[in-house]
Amino acid sequence: MHDRDRVQRQRTATATVGFGRWMVRTEEDGMRVVVFLTEDDRAGHRGLHQVILERARDEGIAGATLWRGIEGFGSSGNIRTNRFPDSTTGLPLVLEFIDSPARIESFLPALAELAPRSLVTREPVQMSRVLPKG
């Protein structure tokens, strides 16, 4: 990252923009982690997604969302779909976490321990809050 980009990010981190009755105050840089799983992924007798979510909450991650896909494929190339209800197994799941880069970095070893074969992506995000004026 160039110094010019870093200075611009610092300026953006304190900017306030008005939208009618609402204003957006950009608070900080963040990191989003996306974990690609399936419903079949297990940790013992429990779904792997449940175990990862609980661990993230216990370690203080700011927020997480689990998305259930209706169709998809992974490295095997097998399409998993819910178009045929009688054979719906192993639908794709996407688990997203967002927090500060430092907190995400400290959580990654636990994630690697729990889901060593899962595809995990990371990307920087700008975390903002939408607040009412006044």
Short mmCIF file of C-alpha atoms in Angstrom, two decimals:
data_model
loop_
_atom_site.label_atom_id
_atom_site.label_comp_id
_atom_site.label_asym_id
_atom_site.label_seq_id
_atom_site.Cartn_x
_atom_site.Cartn_y
_atom_site.Cartn_z
CA MET A 1 0.00 0.00 0.00
CA HIS A 2 1.33 3.43 -0.93
CA ASP A 3 1.69 6.19 1.67
CA ARG A 4 -0.89 8.25 -0.23
CA ASP A 5 -3.44 5.40 0.09
CA ARG A 6 -2.71 5.03 3.82
CA VAL A 7 -3.24 8.78 4.40
CA GLN A 8 -6.52 8.66 2.46
CA ARG A 9 -7.73 5.70 4.56
CA GLN A 10 -6.89 7.58 7.75
CA ARG A 11 -8.86 10.59 6.53
CA THR A 12 -11.77 8.35 5.57
CA ALA A 13 -11.73 6.74 9.01
CA THR A 14 -13.04 9.96 10.56
CA ALA A 15 -15.34 11.17 7.76
CA THR A 16 -19.06 11.76 8.37
CA VAL A 17 -21.49 11.79 5.45
CA GLY A 18 -25.15 12.82 5.70
CA PHE A 19 -28.03 10.98 4.00
CA GLY A 20 -31.29 12.75 4.82
CA ARG A 21 -32.21 11.86 8.41
CA TRP A 22 -29.28 9.45 8.66
CA MET A 23 -25.54 9.90 8.74
CA VAL A 24 -22.79 7.39 8.19
CA ARG A 25 -19.72 7.63 10.36
CA THR A 26 -16.87 5.48 9.16
CA GLU A 27 -15.19 4.11 12.23
CA GLU A 28 -12.35 1.79 11.26
CA ASP A 29 -10.72 -0.60 8.87
CA GLY A 30 -11.81 -4.19 9.26
CA MET A 31 -11.27 -7.65 7.88
CA ARG A 32 -13.86 -10.06 6.48
CA VAL A 33 -13.20 -13.79 6.56
CA VAL A 34 -15.35 -16.10 4.45
CA VAL A 35 -15.32 -19.86 5.11
CA PHE A 36 -16.81 -22.21 2.51
CA LEU A 37 -18.39 -25.34 4.02
CA THR A 38 -21.17 -27.83 3.34
CA GLU A 39 -23.94 -29.12 5.56
CA ASP A 40 -22.12 -32.47 5.62
CA ASP A 41 -18.99 -31.02 7.29
CA ARG A 42 -18.90 -32.31 10.86
CA ALA A 43 -16.96 -31.82 14.06
CA GLY A 44 -17.82 -34.93 16.01
CA HIS A 45 -21.60 -35.22 16.10
CA ARG A 46 -22.19 -31.52 15.44
CA GLY A 47 -22.18 -29.42 12.31
CA LEU A 48 -18.80 -27.81 11.72
CA HIS A 49 -20.50 -24.46 11.12
CA GLN A 50 -22.01 -24.57 14.62
CA VAL A 51 -18.68 -25.34 16.24
CA ILE A 52 -16.91 -22.53 14.34
CA LEU A 53 -19.67 -20.01 15.17
CA GLU A 54 -19.52 -20.84 18.88
CA ARG A 55 -15.73 -20.60 18.91
CA ALA A 56 -15.84 -17.22 17.14
CA ARG A 57 -18.35 -15.92 19.69
CA ASP A 58 -16.28 -17.27 22.59
CA GLU A 59 -13.16 -15.56 21.21
CA GLY A 60 -14.97 -12.23 20.92
CA ILE A 61 -15.35 -11.87 17.13
CA ALA A 62 -17.58 -8.83 16.48
CA GLY A 63 -20.04 -10.52 14.14
CA ALA A 64 -20.72 -13.61 12.06
CA THR A 65 -23.38 -14.71 9.59
CA LEU A 66 -24.09 -18.16 8.17
CA TRP A 67 -25.52 -18.29 4.65
CA ARG A 68 -27.12 -21.45 3.26
CA GLY A 69 -26.76 -21.86 -0.47
CA ILE A 70 -29.41 -23.35 -2.70
CA GLU A 71 -26.89 -24.73 -5.17
CA GLY A 72 -23.15 -24.94 -5.64
CA PHE A 73 -20.07 -27.08 -6.17
CA GLY A 74 -16.62 -27.32 -4.69
CA SER A 75 -13.31 -28.95 -5.53
CA SER A 76 -15.01 -32.30 -6.26
CA GLY A 77 -17.03 -30.72 -9.07
CA ASN A 78 -20.23 -32.38 -7.81
CA ILE A 79 -23.18 -30.00 -8.00
CA ARG A 80 -25.20 -29.91 -4.81
CA THR A 81 -28.69 -28.54 -5.21
CA ASN A 82 -32.05 -28.34 -3.50
CA ARG A 83 -33.94 -28.69 -6.82
CA PHE A 84 -34.57 -32.34 -5.97
CA PRO A 85 -35.87 -32.41 -2.38
CA ASP A 86 -35.56 -36.20 -2.10
CA SER A 87 -31.79 -36.04 -2.63
CA THR A 88 -30.90 -32.79 -0.88
CA THR A 89 -27.73 -33.40 1.08
CA GLY A 90 -24.64 -31.38 1.74
CA LEU A 91 -25.84 -28.01 0.51
CA PRO A 92 -23.21 -25.28 0.49
CA LEU A 93 -22.76 -23.05 3.53
CA VAL A 94 -20.86 -19.77 3.65
CA LEU A 95 -19.77 -18.44 7.02
CA GLU A 96 -18.67 -14.79 7.23
CA PHE A 97 -16.87 -13.03 10.08
CA ILE A 98 -16.09 -9.35 10.33
CA ASP A 99 -13.87 -7.68 12.91
CA SER A 100 -10.63 -5.74 13.28
CA PRO A 101 -7.66 -7.15 11.37
CA ALA A 102 -5.85 -7.90 14.66
CA ARG A 103 -8.74 -9.87 16.12
CA ILE A 104 -9.27 -11.79 12.87
CA GLU A 105 -5.56 -12.65 12.69
CA SER A 106 -5.67 -13.98 16.25
CA PHE A 107 -8.73 -16.15 15.37
CA LEU A 108 -7.22 -17.72 12.22
CA PRO A 109 -5.21 -20.44 14.06
CA ALA A 110 -8.42 -21.67 15.73
CA LEU A 111 -10.18 -21.65 12.37
CA ALA A 112 -7.32 -23.61 10.78
CA GLU A 113 -7.53 -26.15 13.62
CA LEU A 114 -11.31 -26.58 13.25
CA ALA A 115 -11.57 -26.53 9.44
CA PRO A 116 -8.15 -27.48 8.02
CA ARG A 117 -9.43 -28.45 4.55
CA SER A 118 -11.97 -25.65 4.06
CA LEU A 119 -11.44 -22.79 1.65
CA VAL A 120 -11.02 -19.55 3.59
CA THR A 121 -10.75 -16.08 2.04
CA ARG A 122 -9.81 -12.79 3.70
CA GLU A 123 -10.35 -9.27 2.47
CA PRO A 124 -10.08 -5.81 3.97
CA VAL A 125 -13.34 -3.96 4.55
CA GLN A 126 -14.30 -0.52 5.76
CA MET A 127 -16.58 -0.90 8.80
CA SER A 128 -19.23 1.82 9.18
CA ARG A 129 -22.24 2.46 11.36
CA VAL A 130 -25.46 4.11 10.19
CA LEU A 131 -26.71 6.42 12.91
CA PRO A 132 -29.69 8.79 13.12
CA LYS A 133 -28.84 12.49 13.08
CA GLY A 134 -29.09 14.31 16.35
#
